[in-house]
Structure formats: structure tokens, C-alpha cells
Coordinates of C-alpha atoms in Angstrom, one line a residue:
M958 CA 88.3 88.7 13.8
D959 CA 90.6 89.4 10.9
N960 CA 88.1 91.7 9.1
Q961 CA 86.9 93.5 12.1
A962 CA 88.2 96.9 13.2
F963 CA 90.8 96.7 15.9
E964 CA 89.4 96.2 19.4
A965 CA 91.5 95.4 22.5
L966 CA 90.7 92.1 24.0
T967 CA 89.7 91.6 27.6
T968 CA 89.5 88.4 29.7
A969 CA 85.8 88.5 29.3
S970 CA 85.7 89.1 25.5
L971 CA 88.5 86.8 24.4
P972 CA 86.6 83.5 24.4
Q973 CA 83.7 84.9 22.4
R974 CA 86.0 86.7 19.9
L975 CA 88.5 83.9 19.4
G976 CA 86.2 80.9 20.1
S977 CA 86.1 79.9 16.4
N978 CA 89.8 80.4 15.7
S979 CA 91.1 76.9 14.7
A980 CA 94.7 77.6 15.7
L981 CA 93.5 78.1 19.2
T982 CA 90.7 75.5 19.4
D983 CA 92.9 72.8 17.9
R984 CA 95.4 73.4 20.7
I985 CA 93.2 73.9 23.8
G986 CA 89.7 72.6 23.0
T987 CA 86.6 73.8 21.0
D988 CA 84.2 74.7 23.9
A989 CA 85.2 78.3 24.6
S990 CA 82.9 78.3 27.7
T991 CA 85.4 76.1 29.4
W992 CA 88.4 78.3 28.8
K993 CA 90.1 80.1 31.6
V994 CA 91.7 83.4 30.6
R995 CA 94.2 85.4 32.6
E996 CA 95.9 88.7 31.6
V997 CA 99.5 88.5 32.7
G998 CA 101.2 91.2 30.7
D999 CA 103.7 93.0 33.0
G1000 CA 105.7 94.6 30.3
N1001 CA 105.7 98.2 29.0
L1002 CA 103.7 97.8 25.8
N1003 CA 101.2 94.9 25.3
L1004 CA 98.4 92.8 26.5
V1005 CA 99.4 89.2 27.2
F1006 CA 96.8 86.5 28.0
I1007 CA 97.2 82.9 29.1
V1008 CA 94.3 80.9 27.7
E1009 CA 93.7 77.5 29.2
G1010 CA 91.3 74.9 27.9
P1011 CA 90.7 71.2 28.6
D1012 CA 93.3 70.1 26.0
G1013 CA 96.1 72.6 26.6
S1014 CA 97.1 76.3 26.9
V1015 CA 98.3 79.1 24.7
I1016 CA 99.5 82.6 24.9
V1017 CA 97.6 85.4 23.1
K1018 CA 99.6 88.6 22.8
Q1019 CA 98.0 91.8 21.5
A1020 CA 99.6 95.1 20.8
L1021 CA 97.8 98.3 22.0
P1022 CA 97.8 101.6 20.1
Y1023 CA 99.8 103.3 22.9
V1024 CA 102.7 102.6 25.3
R1025 CA 101.0 100.7 28.1
L1026 CA 103.6 101.9 30.7
V1027 CA 102.6 105.5 30.0
G1028 CA 99.0 105.4 28.6
D1029 CA 97.2 106.7 25.6
S1030 CA 99.1 110.0 25.8
W1031 CA 102.0 108.1 24.1
P1032 CA 100.5 106.6 20.9
L1033 CA 102.2 103.7 19.2
P1034 CA 101.3 101.9 16.0
L1035 CA 99.8 98.4 16.1
K1036 CA 102.1 97.3 13.3
R1037 CA 104.8 96.3 15.8
S1038 CA 103.0 93.0 16.1
F1039 CA 103.7 92.5 12.4
F1040 CA 107.4 92.9 13.0
E1041 CA 107.3 90.6 16.0
Y1042 CA 105.6 87.9 14.0
N1043 CA 108.1 88.2 11.1
A1044 CA 111.1 88.2 13.5
L1045 CA 109.8 85.1 15.3
I1046 CA 109.5 83.1 12.2
R1047 CA 112.9 84.1 11.0
Q1048 CA 114.5 83.3 14.4
A1049 CA 112.8 79.9 14.4
D1050 CA 114.4 79.2 11.0
R1051 CA 117.8 80.5 12.0
M1052 CA 117.9 78.9 15.5
P1053 CA 115.3 76.1 15.7
G1054 CA 113.9 75.4 19.2
M1055 CA 114.9 78.8 20.8
V1056 CA 111.7 80.8 20.3
P1057 CA 108.0 79.9 21.0
E1058 CA 106.1 78.3 18.2
V1059 CA 103.8 80.8 16.4
L1060 CA 100.3 79.3 15.9
H1061 CA 98.4 82.3 14.3
F1062 CA 98.9 85.9 13.4
D1063 CA 96.1 88.4 12.9
E1064 CA 97.5 91.7 11.5
T1065 CA 94.3 93.7 11.8
Q1066 CA 93.8 92.8 15.5
A1067 CA 97.6 93.0 16.1
L1068 CA 97.7 89.7 17.9
I1069 CA 99.8 86.6 17.9
I1070 CA 98.7 83.2 19.2
M1071 CA 101.7 81.2 20.2
E1072 CA 103.0 78.3 22.3
F1073 CA 102.6 78.7 26.1
L1074 CA 105.9 78.1 27.6
S1075 CA 105.4 76.2 30.9
P1076 CA 106.7 75.7 33.5
H1077 CA 109.2 78.3 32.2
I1078 CA 109.7 81.6 34.0
I1079 CA 111.2 84.9 33.0
L1080 CA 115.0 84.7 33.3
R1081 CA 115.2 88.0 35.2
Q1082 CA 113.0 86.5 37.9
A1083 CA 115.1 83.3 38.0
L1084 CA 118.3 85.4 38.5
I1085 CA 116.7 87.5 41.2
E1086 CA 115.6 84.4 43.0
G1087 CA 119.1 83.0 42.9
Q1088 CA 118.6 80.1 40.5
I1089 CA 121.7 78.6 38.9
L1090 CA 120.9 77.4 35.4
P1091 CA 123.6 75.3 33.8
G1092 CA 123.7 75.7 30.0
L1093 CA 122.3 79.2 30.0
G1094 CA 125.4 81.0 28.7
P1095 CA 126.0 78.6 25.8
D1096 CA 122.3 78.7 24.8
L1097 CA 122.3 82.5 24.6
G1098 CA 125.7 82.6 22.9
L1099 CA 124.5 80.3 20.2
F1100 CA 121.2 82.2 19.7
V1101 CA 122.9 85.5 19.1
A1102 CA 125.6 84.0 16.9
R1103 CA 123.2 82.1 14.7
T1104 CA 120.5 84.7 14.4
L1105 CA 122.9 87.6 13.8
F1106 CA 125.2 85.8 11.3
R1107 CA 122.3 84.1 9.3
G1108 CA 120.4 87.3 9.0
S1109 CA 123.3 89.3 7.5
D1110 CA 125.1 89.8 4.2
L1111 CA 127.6 87.2 5.4
S1112 CA 125.1 84.5 4.8
M1113 CA 121.8 85.6 3.2
D1114 CA 121.0 85.9 -0.5
T1115 CA 121.6 89.7 -1.1
K1116 CA 118.2 90.3 -2.8
K1117 CA 116.3 88.6 0.0
R1118 CA 118.3 90.5 2.7
K1119 CA 117.6 93.8 1.0
A1120 CA 113.9 93.0 0.9
D1121 CA 114.0 92.2 4.6
L1122 CA 115.9 95.4 5.3
A1123 CA 113.2 97.3 3.6
L1124 CA 110.4 95.5 5.4
F1125 CA 111.8 96.0 8.9
A1126 CA 112.8 99.6 8.2
D1127 CA 109.2 100.5 8.7
N1128 CA 109.5 99.6 12.4
A1129 CA 110.6 103.2 12.9
E1130 CA 108.5 104.1 15.9
L1131 CA 110.1 101.4 18.1
C1132 CA 113.5 102.4 16.9
D1133 CA 112.7 105.9 17.9
I1134 CA 111.9 104.7 21.4
T1135 CA 115.4 103.1 21.6
E1136 CA 117.1 106.0 20.0
N1137 CA 115.8 108.4 22.6
L1138 CA 115.2 106.4 25.8
V1139 CA 118.5 104.5 25.5
F1140 CA 121.0 106.8 23.9
S1141 CA 119.9 110.4 24.8
D1142 CA 117.4 110.8 27.6
P1143 CA 119.6 109.3 30.4
Y1144 CA 122.2 112.0 29.8
F1145 CA 120.1 115.1 30.5
D1146 CA 117.1 115.9 32.6
A1147 CA 114.5 114.4 30.3
E1148 CA 110.9 114.6 31.5
M1149 CA 110.3 110.9 31.9
N1150 CA 113.6 110.0 33.6
A1151 CA 113.7 108.7 37.1
H1152 CA 116.4 107.4 39.5
T1153 CA 116.9 106.5 43.1
S1154 CA 117.1 109.9 44.7
P1155 CA 118.7 111.6 46.6
Q1156 CA 121.2 108.8 47.0
L1157 CA 122.3 108.9 43.3
D1158 CA 121.9 112.6 42.7
G1159 CA 125.6 113.4 42.9
L1160 CA 126.7 110.6 40.6
V1161 CA 123.9 111.4 38.1
K1162 CA 125.0 115.0 38.0
E1163 CA 128.6 113.9 37.4
L1164 CA 127.6 111.5 34.6
R1165 CA 125.4 114.1 32.8
A1166 CA 128.4 116.5 32.9
D1167 CA 130.8 113.9 31.5
R1168 CA 131.7 115.0 28.0
D1169 CA 133.6 111.8 27.1
L1170 CA 130.6 109.7 28.2
K1171 CA 128.1 111.8 26.2
V1172 CA 130.3 111.6 23.1
A1173 CA 130.5 107.8 23.6
A1174 CA 126.7 107.5 23.9
Q1175 CA 126.1 109.5 20.8
A1176 CA 128.7 107.4 18.9
M1177 CA 126.8 104.3 19.8
K1178 CA 123.5 106.0 18.8
H1179 CA 125.2 106.8 15.5
L1180 CA 126.0 103.1 15.0
F1181 CA 122.5 102.0 16.0
A1182 CA 120.9 104.4 13.5
A1183 CA 123.3 103.9 10.6
K1184 CA 124.8 100.4 10.6
A1185 CA 122.2 98.1 9.2
E1186 CA 124.2 94.8 9.4
T1187 CA 121.6 92.2 10.4
L1188 CA 118.1 91.5 11.7
L1189 CA 118.3 92.2 15.5
H1190 CA 116.0 91.0 18.2
G1191 CA 116.2 94.7 19.3
D1192 CA 115.3 94.3 22.9
L1193 CA 117.4 91.3 24.1
H1194 CA 117.6 91.3 27.9
T1195 CA 116.9 88.9 30.7
G1196 CA 113.2 89.9 30.6
S1197 CA 113.0 88.7 27.0
V1198 CA 114.2 85.1 27.9
M1199 CA 112.2 82.3 29.5
V1200 CA 113.9 79.4 31.2
I1201 CA 113.7 76.1 33.0
P1202 CA 116.8 74.1 34.0
G1203 CA 118.1 72.8 30.7
E1204 CA 116.0 74.9 28.3
T1205 CA 116.2 78.5 27.2
K1206 CA 113.6 80.3 25.0
V1207 CA 113.8 83.9 23.6
I1208 CA 110.6 85.9 23.4
D1209 CA 109.3 89.4 22.5
P1210 CA 111.2 90.6 19.4
E1211 CA 108.8 93.4 18.6
F1212 CA 111.7 95.9 18.4
A1213 CA 113.3 93.9 15.6
F1214 CA 115.1 95.9 12.9
Y1215 CA 118.3 95.9 10.9
G1216 CA 121.1 97.3 12.9
P1217 CA 124.6 96.6 14.2
M1218 CA 125.4 93.0 15.3
A1219 CA 126.9 94.2 18.5
F1220 CA 123.7 95.7 19.8
D1221 CA 122.0 92.4 20.8
V1222 CA 125.2 91.1 22.3
G1223 CA 125.9 94.2 24.3
M1224 CA 122.3 94.6 25.6
M1225 CA 122.3 91.0 26.9
L1226 CA 125.7 91.3 28.5
A1227 CA 124.7 94.5 30.2
N1228 CA 121.7 92.9 31.9
F1229 CA 123.8 90.2 33.4
W1230 CA 126.3 92.7 34.7
M1231 CA 123.4 94.6 36.3
N1232 CA 122.1 91.4 37.8
Y1233 CA 125.6 90.7 39.2
F1234 CA 125.6 94.0 41.1
S1235 CA 122.0 93.6 42.2
Q1236 CA 122.7 90.3 44.0
S1237 CA 123.7 92.2 47.2
G1238 CA 120.1 93.4 47.4
H1239 CA 118.7 89.9 47.4
E1240 CA 120.7 88.2 50.2
Q1241 CA 117.9 88.1 52.8
N1242 CA 118.3 84.3 53.0
G1243 CA 122.0 84.0 52.9
D1244 CA 125.0 85.3 50.8
R1245 CA 124.9 85.2 47.1
D1246 CA 128.6 84.5 46.4
D1247 CA 127.8 81.3 44.4
M1248 CA 125.2 83.3 42.4
R1249 CA 127.6 86.1 41.6
A1250 CA 130.1 83.5 40.4
F1251 CA 127.5 81.9 38.2
V1252 CA 126.5 85.2 36.7
L1253 CA 130.1 86.1 35.8
T1254 CA 130.6 82.6 34.4
T1255 CA 127.5 83.0 32.3
I1256 CA 128.7 86.3 30.9
T1257 CA 132.0 84.6 29.9
E1258 CA 130.1 81.7 28.3
I1259 CA 127.8 84.0 26.3
W1260 CA 130.7 85.9 24.8
N1261 CA 133.0 82.9 24.2
T1262 CA 130.2 80.8 22.7
F1263 CA 129.1 83.6 20.5
A1264 CA 132.7 84.2 19.2
A1265 CA 133.3 80.5 18.7
E1266 CA 130.0 79.9 16.9
F1267 CA 130.4 83.0 14.8
A1268 CA 133.8 81.8 13.7
N1269 CA 132.3 78.4 12.9
L1270 CA 129.6 79.9 10.8
W1271 CA 132.2 82.1 9.1
R1272 CA 134.1 79.0 8.0
T1273 CA 131.1 76.9 7.0
E1274 CA 128.1 79.2 6.0
R1275 CA 129.8 82.3 4.6
T1276 CA 127.7 82.4 1.4
G1277 CA 126.7 86.0 1.2
I1278 CA 128.3 89.0 -0.6
L1279 CA 130.8 89.8 2.2
Y1280 CA 134.3 88.4 2.3
Q1281 CA 133.5 85.8 -0.4
A1282 CA 135.4 82.6 -0.4
S1283 CA 136.4 83.3 -4.0
L1284 CA 138.8 86.0 -2.6
F1285 CA 140.2 83.8 0.2
E1286 CA 139.7 80.1 0.6
D1287 CA 139.2 79.4 -3.1
Q1288 CA 142.7 80.9 -3.6
G1289 CA 144.2 79.0 -0.8
D1290 CA 144.4 82.1 1.4
I1291 CA 143.0 80.7 4.7
L1292 CA 145.0 83.3 6.7
G1293 CA 143.3 86.1 4.8
S1294 CA 139.9 84.8 5.8
E1295 CA 141.0 84.4 9.4
Q1296 CA 142.4 88.0 9.4
A1297 CA 139.1 89.3 8.1
L1298 CA 137.2 87.2 10.8
D1299 CA 139.4 88.6 13.5
G1300 CA 138.6 92.1 12.4
V1301 CA 134.9 91.6 12.3
L1302 CA 134.8 90.0 15.7
H1303 CA 137.0 92.7 17.2
D1304 CA 134.6 95.4 15.9
I1305 CA 131.6 93.5 17.4
W1306 CA 133.5 93.2 20.7
V1307 CA 134.3 96.9 20.9
D1308 CA 130.8 98.0 19.9
A1309 CA 129.1 95.5 22.2
L1310 CA 131.0 97.1 25.2
G1311 CA 129.8 100.5 24.1
F1312 CA 126.1 99.3 23.9
A1313 CA 126.4 97.5 27.2
G1314 CA 127.6 100.5 29.0
I1315 CA 124.9 102.7 27.7
E1316 CA 122.2 100.1 28.5
M1317 CA 123.4 100.0 32.1
H1318 CA 122.9 103.7 32.4
R1319 CA 119.5 103.9 30.8
R1320 CA 118.1 101.1 33.0
I1321 CA 119.0 103.1 36.1
L1322 CA 118.6 106.8 34.9
G1323 CA 115.9 106.6 32.2
L1324 CA 112.2 105.7 32.0
A1325 CA 112.2 101.8 31.9
H1326 CA 114.0 100.3 34.8
N1327 CA 114.5 96.6 35.6
A1328 CA 113.4 94.5 38.5
D1329 CA 116.9 93.5 39.4
F1330 CA 117.3 96.8 41.2
E1331 CA 113.7 98.0 41.5
S1332 CA 112.8 95.0 43.7
I1333 CA 115.4 96.0 46.3
E1334 CA 113.2 97.8 48.8
D1335 CA 116.0 99.5 50.8
A1336 CA 116.7 102.6 48.8
D1337 CA 120.2 103.1 50.2
L1338 CA 121.1 99.5 49.4
R1339 CA 119.5 99.8 45.9
A1340 CA 121.5 102.9 45.2
S1341 CA 124.7 101.3 46.3
C1342 CA 124.1 98.4 43.8
E1343 CA 123.1 100.8 41.1
A1344 CA 126.1 103.0 41.6
K1345 CA 128.5 100.1 40.8
A1346 CA 126.6 99.4 37.6
L1347 CA 126.7 103.1 36.6
K1348 CA 130.5 103.2 37.2
L1349 CA 131.1 100.0 35.2
G1350 CA 128.9 101.2 32.4
R1351 CA 130.8 104.5 32.2
H1352 CA 134.1 102.7 32.1
I1353 CA 133.3 100.2 29.4
A1354 CA 131.4 102.7 27.2
V1355 CA 134.2 105.3 27.2
N1356 CA 137.2 102.9 27.2
R1357 CA 135.7 100.3 24.9
G1358 CA 138.5 100.5 22.4
I1359 CA 141.2 99.5 24.9
I1360 CA 139.5 96.7 26.8
H1361 CA 140.8 93.4 25.5
S1362 CA 138.7 90.6 27.1
I1363 CA 135.5 89.6 28.9
T1364 CA 137.7 88.5 31.8
E1365 CA 139.0 92.1 32.1
V1366 CA 135.5 93.4 32.5
N1367 CA 134.4 90.7 34.9
N1368 CA 137.5 91.4 37.0
L1369 CA 136.7 95.0 37.2
A1370 CA 133.1 94.2 38.2
E1371 CA 134.5 92.0 41.0
R1372 CA 136.7 94.9 42.2
L1373 CA 133.8 97.3 42.2
Q1374 CA 131.7 94.8 44.1
Q1375 CA 134.4 94.4 46.8
E1376 CA 135.6 98.0 47.1
M1377 CA 132.2 99.6 47.1
A1378 CA 130.7 96.9 49.4
V1379 CA 127.8 98.1 51.6

């Protein structure tokens, strides 16, 4: 297929077109007539097929030349699969075992054949269902710490990092989606926006007139566009994680680019805070008090694990051009190194809160919502859950510089949950 012009796969055409691909046949069997193919893509952008044969199963993911959520009126380049492939192999090196194994990449056909994660399910679905998953927070905290630190000038050879920066800078169209849909569109009456109406109309009007909030959103957009610190996943939320009890895998890094470390951290935390507030809408079979406690504990574990592992890597793998040991440890100045570490972690904390607050807004007011809220059928109940998230998002985005701990944010979330109870 590599030399053919791009053509979107279908369940019918896939066995014929990929039947001689050794990466696929070696994994699932050589007789393509026995393969079972299902298209399961439920995201906004791509085709995703599960291909099952007598010897196993794989995932075939293919980009489309447009945004699937909208249609061909919104064209999008196929090269995003190139960036996803390159991000996956870097993440596999920096955090082994946390991403699916890549078996084959076809740049012309914009497709990746990769390991089929089974019986894993999407983390967002597991949280909506009320599944408690021990070890989830530490897994995600380690993933962000190791991938972000090891992809930065704190660790990488500077020439290699600059080459990577240039390579991923071409992922401009997907960055443009984030720059507009996340940081700008929610704060005015953009054409593709949607929210639970009329229940949220008053609050939405208030937020769009909030000068401090809009300034905060644009400050975060400024950081996103200008602070090329490290290779990011770029779209790290609970829909980009697959889980079973005891194992966590991160998927779908097609938005990968060089940006601020805090972005991946803040996006992930935001999606857990949104899930926390959504739990009231999923209590048909009993209260979710234990689940709410688990979600807040996981948030604490993500941040604490991230900070602890980042500090560990600072002390053991700081081999890049930033904060060189020759200026600190090699001169016996351990305290100087620790002072610098504290400053870097403080900046990540403050910026992560800002990104988290804006992410909570865009998932409720913009184009791409999440199932945590959208699966709540009662519109009044859904709006009540969303209003709490909107209020917390506004608070942490605007006041990010004077919030001191993850416990402080979680305590505020609990107060909002109790005082705005349905």
C-alpha cells in the first residue's frame, strides 16, 4: 500500500489491501479471508479498526483528510499520523510499557498498525461506570514526569532536541485546533460552540463577560504557543488512556508538539475534576461517594507522583543544557540545585492550574464535549454538574498564582459539590 495514493480503508477493503502486510499477518494470521474487521472509532478525527485473525488481533488506525466530527468541510492534513507515530516511539523509549507497541507505519496511507489492548477499556468509560482502579494515579504521574522531563532540555542532547523541535513544529494544523477550540472559542459566541441550554445560559453569559477570565485564557494560550519546553502528548485526557485493574496505557498522541510541560499535566487533572462533578449524574444504582473519594485521591496521586518523580529525574538524569550540574552539584551547591528545582516545579504547578481551568471550560462550552457530562440524560442534572466544573475552572484559572496545593483545589471541589448539590 505504501506506493498507492491515499485511500480510506473500509471494513470490506481492509483485508484485501493489508492482506500481504507482514506486520499484520505475523501477528494475526496469513489468511485474510478469515479476518474479522470492525470499525470502532468513536473519536473526533480518525478511522480505527479492530482486526481479528486466528492467531491474534491488532488495531489499524488511519487518519482522514478532514475532521471526522465535522466532515469534509473541515480539511485536515494526513501528516498527523506521522506525528502520532513519532510520538509513540519516543514515549515508548521514555516510559517503557505505557503505550501500545507500534507494529507498522505507512506514511502515504496515514495508518499505524499497533498492538490491540485487550481487555482494556477507555479510562473515561471506566470512571463513568464507577470503577475504582488502584495504581491509576501513580501510573499517570510517572508517565507525565518521565515523558516530559526526558523530552526536554533538562535531559536530551541539545542538538537532538532541536531537531525534534523542528520536526514536530510542522504539526501546526492540530496546534491550531487547540489554540482556537480550547483557548478562544469558549469565551465568545463561536459558530461551533454548544452548551446545555437554557440551563447554563446565564452562567455562560457571565463567563464570557469576565475580563479576568478572558485575560487568563489568553495568557495560557500565549504560553501554549510560545513555550516550547518539551515534547507533549498534546491531548492527554481520560479518553486517551486505556485501563484494566493494575495496568494503564496511554494512546492517541497525534496532537504531539513541543510546548509547556504544564499543559499535559493540567489537561489530565482537569478531566478528573470534571469526572468528579459528573458522578452525581451516574448514581442510578446507588450513591457514588466512594467513587468521588477515589477520583480526588487519584488527582492527588497524579500530582504528588509527578512532582516526586520529576525531582528524582532532576537529581539523577539532568544531563541537558539547563541547570547543569557543573554550576551546582559539582561545586558542592546542592541547595542551589534544589532552589532551581523548586522554582521549576512551582512554575509547572501554576501553569497546570491555568491549563486545567481552561480545559474544563472548553469541554462544556466549546465544540468537543466529553461523555462524563454528555451521557447524563437529564438536562437539568447535567447542567448542575457542569456548572460546578465551570465555577471551579474559573477559580483555578484566574487565581492560579495564589493556590498553593492540590489539597486546596480538591477541598474547593468538595465544597462546590456539597453546596451546589442537586
